[in-house]
mmCIF file with all atom_site columns, C-alpha atoms in Angstrom:
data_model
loop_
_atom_site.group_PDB
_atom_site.id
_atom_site.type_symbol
_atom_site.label_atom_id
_atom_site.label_alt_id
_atom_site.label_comp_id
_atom_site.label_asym_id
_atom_site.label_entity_id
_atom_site.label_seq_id
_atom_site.pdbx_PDB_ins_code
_atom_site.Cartn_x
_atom_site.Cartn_y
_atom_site.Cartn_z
_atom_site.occupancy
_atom_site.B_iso_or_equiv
_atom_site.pdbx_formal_charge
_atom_site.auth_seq_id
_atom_site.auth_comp_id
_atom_site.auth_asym_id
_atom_site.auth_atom_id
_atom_site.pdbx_PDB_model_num
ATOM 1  C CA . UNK A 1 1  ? 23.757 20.008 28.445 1.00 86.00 ? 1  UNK A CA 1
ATOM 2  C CA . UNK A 1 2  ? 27.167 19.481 29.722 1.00 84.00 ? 2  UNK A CA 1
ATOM 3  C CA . UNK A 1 3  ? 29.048 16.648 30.988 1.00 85.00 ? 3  UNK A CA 1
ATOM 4  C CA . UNK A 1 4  ? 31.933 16.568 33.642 1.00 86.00 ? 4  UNK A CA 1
ATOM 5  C CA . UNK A 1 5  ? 34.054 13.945 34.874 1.00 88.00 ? 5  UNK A CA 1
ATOM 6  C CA . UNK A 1 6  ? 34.362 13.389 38.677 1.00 92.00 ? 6  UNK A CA 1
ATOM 7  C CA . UNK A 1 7  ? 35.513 10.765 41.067 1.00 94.00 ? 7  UNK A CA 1
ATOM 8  C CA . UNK A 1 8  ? 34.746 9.849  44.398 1.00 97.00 ? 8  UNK A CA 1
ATOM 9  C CA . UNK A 1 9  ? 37.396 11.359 46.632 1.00 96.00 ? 9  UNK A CA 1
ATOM 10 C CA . UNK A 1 10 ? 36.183 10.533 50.397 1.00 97.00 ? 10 UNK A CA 1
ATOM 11 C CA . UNK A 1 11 ? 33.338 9.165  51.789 1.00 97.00 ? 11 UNK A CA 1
ATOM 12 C CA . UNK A 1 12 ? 31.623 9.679  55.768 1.00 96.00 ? 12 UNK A CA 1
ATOM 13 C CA . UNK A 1 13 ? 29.530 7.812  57.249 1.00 92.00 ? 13 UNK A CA 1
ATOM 14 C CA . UNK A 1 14 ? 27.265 9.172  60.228 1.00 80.00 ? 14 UNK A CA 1
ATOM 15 C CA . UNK A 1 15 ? 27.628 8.466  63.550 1.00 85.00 ? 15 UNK A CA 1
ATOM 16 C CA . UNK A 1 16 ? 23.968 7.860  64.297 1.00 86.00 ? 16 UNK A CA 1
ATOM 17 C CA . UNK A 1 17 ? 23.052 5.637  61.196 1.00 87.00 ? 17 UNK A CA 1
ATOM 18 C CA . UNK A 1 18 ? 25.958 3.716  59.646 1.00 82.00 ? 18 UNK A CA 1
ATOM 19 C CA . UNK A 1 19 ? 24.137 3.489  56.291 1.00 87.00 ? 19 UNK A CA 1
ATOM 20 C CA . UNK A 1 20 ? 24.017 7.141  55.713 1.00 92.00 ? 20 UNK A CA 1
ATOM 21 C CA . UNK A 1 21 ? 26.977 8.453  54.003 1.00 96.00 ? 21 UNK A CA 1
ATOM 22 C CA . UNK A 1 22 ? 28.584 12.224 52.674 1.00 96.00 ? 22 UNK A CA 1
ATOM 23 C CA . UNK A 1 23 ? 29.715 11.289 49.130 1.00 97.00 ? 23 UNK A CA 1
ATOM 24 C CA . UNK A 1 24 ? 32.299 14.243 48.267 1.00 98.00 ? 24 UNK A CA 1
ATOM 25 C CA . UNK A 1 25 ? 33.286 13.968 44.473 1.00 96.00 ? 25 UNK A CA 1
ATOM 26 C CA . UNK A 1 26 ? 36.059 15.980 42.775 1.00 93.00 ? 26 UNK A CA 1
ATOM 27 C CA . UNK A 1 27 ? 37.070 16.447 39.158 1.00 89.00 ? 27 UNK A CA 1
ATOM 28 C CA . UNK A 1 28 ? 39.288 14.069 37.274 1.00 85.00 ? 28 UNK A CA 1
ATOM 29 C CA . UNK A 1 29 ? 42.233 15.949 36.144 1.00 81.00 ? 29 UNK A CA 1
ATOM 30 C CA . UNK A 1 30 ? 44.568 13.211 37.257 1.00 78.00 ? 30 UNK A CA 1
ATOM 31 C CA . UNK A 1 31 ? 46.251 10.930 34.216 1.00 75.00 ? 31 UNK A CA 1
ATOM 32 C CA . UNK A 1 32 ? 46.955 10.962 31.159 1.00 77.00 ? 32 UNK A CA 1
ATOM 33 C CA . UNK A 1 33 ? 43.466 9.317  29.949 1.00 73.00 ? 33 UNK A CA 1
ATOM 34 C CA . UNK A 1 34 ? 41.956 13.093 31.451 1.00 72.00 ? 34 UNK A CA 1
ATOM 35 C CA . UNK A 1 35 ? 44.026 15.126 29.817 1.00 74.00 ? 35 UNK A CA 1
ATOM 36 C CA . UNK A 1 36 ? 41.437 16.210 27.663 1.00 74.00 ? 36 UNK A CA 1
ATOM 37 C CA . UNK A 1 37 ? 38.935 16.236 30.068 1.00 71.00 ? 37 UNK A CA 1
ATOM 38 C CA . UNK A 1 38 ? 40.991 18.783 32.234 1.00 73.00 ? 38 UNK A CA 1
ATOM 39 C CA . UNK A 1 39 ? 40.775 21.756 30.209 1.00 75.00 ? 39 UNK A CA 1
ATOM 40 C CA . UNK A 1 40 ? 36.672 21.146 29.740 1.00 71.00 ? 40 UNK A CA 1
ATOM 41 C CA . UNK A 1 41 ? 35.754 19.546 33.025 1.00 69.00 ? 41 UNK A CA 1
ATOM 42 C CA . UNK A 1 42 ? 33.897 22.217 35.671 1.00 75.00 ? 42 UNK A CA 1
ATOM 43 C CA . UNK A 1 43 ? 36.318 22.695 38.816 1.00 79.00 ? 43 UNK A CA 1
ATOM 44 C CA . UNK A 1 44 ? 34.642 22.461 42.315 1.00 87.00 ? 44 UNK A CA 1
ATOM 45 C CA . UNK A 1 45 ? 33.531 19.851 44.801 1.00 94.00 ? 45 UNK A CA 1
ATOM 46 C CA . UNK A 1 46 ? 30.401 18.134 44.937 1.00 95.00 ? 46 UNK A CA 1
ATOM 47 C CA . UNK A 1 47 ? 29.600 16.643 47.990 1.00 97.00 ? 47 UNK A CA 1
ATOM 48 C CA . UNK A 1 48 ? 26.075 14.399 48.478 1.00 96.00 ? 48 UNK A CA 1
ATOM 49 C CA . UNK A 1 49 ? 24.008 13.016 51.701 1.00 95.00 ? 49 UNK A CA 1
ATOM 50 C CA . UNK A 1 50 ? 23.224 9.705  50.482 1.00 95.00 ? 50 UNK A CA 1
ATOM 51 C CA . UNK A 1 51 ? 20.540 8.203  52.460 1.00 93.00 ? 51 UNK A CA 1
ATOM 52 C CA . UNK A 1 52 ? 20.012 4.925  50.406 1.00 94.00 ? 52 UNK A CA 1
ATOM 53 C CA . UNK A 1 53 ? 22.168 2.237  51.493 1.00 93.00 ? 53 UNK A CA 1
ATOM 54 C CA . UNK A 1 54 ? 22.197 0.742  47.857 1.00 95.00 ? 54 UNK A CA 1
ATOM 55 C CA . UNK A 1 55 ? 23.362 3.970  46.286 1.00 96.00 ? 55 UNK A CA 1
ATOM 56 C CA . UNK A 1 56 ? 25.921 4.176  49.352 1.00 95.00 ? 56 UNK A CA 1
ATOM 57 C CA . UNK A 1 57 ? 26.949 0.955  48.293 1.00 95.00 ? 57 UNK A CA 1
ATOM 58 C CA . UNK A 1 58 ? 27.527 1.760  44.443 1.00 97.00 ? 58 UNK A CA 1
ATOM 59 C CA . UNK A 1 59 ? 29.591 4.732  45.562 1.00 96.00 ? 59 UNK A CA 1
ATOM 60 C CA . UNK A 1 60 ? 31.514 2.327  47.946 1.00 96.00 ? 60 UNK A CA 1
ATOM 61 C CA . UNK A 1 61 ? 32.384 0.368  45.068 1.00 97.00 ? 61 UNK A CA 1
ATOM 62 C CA . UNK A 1 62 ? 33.341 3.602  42.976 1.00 97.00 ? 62 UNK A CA 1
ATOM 63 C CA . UNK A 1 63 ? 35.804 5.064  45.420 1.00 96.00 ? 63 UNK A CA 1
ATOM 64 C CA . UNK A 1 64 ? 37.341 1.905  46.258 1.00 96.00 ? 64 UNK A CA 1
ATOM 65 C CA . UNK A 1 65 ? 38.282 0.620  42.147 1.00 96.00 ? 65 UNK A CA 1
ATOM 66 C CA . UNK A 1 66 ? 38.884 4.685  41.736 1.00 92.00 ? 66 UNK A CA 1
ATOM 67 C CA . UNK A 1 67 ? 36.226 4.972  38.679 1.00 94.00 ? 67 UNK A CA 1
ATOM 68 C CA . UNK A 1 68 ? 35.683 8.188  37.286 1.00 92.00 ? 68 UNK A CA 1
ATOM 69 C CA . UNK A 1 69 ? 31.801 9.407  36.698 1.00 94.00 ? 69 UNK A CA 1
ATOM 70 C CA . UNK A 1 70 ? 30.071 11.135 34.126 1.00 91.00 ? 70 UNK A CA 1
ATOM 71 C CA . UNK A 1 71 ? 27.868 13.780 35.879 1.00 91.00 ? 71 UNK A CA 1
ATOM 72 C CA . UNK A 1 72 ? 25.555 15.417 33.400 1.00 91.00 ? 72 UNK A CA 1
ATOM 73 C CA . UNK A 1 73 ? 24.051 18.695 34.064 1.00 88.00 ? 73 UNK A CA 1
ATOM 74 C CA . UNK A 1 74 ? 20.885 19.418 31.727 1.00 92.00 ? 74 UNK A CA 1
ATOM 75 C CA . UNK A 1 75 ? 17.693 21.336 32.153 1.00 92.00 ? 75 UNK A CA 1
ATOM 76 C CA . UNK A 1 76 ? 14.485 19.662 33.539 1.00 89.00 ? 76 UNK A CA 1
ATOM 77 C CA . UNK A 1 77 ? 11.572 20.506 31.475 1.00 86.00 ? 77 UNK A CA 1
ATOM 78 C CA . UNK A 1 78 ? 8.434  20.300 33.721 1.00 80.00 ? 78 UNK A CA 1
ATOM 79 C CA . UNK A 1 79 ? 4.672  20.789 33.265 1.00 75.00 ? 79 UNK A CA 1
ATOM 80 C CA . UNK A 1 80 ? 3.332  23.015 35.604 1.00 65.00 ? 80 UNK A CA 1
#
């Protein structure tokens, strides 16, 4: 498993339905609080189509108070 800390950097919303949204997220190297975080945390952007106007909302709400996310990466295990 492995964790990374990212932030909401922008966010789009679609011309043709307002509620959709590109969610682009970017590591959190910024501050003094990341510090450590810097030297572990995977570089790269993420970026999302969000099609749930809920989870568009909680990103909203993210990007605007400038929270920083855990992402964590782990293996599914499935049945087949």
């Amino acid at each position: 498993m492995i964790t990374a800390r990212f932030y909401v950097t922008s966010i789009t919303r679609t011309a043709y339905n307002p509620a959709h949204a590109a969610i682009t997220l970017k590591p959190a190297y910024r501050g003094e609080e990341n510090k450590a975080w810097a030297e572990a945390t995977p570089s790269g952007e993420i970026t999302l189509q969000v099609n749930n106007p809920a989870a568009v909302a909680q990103f909203t709400e993210w990007f605007e108070t400038g929270k920083d996310l855990h992402l964590t990466f782990a293996a599914v295990d499935t049945v087949s």
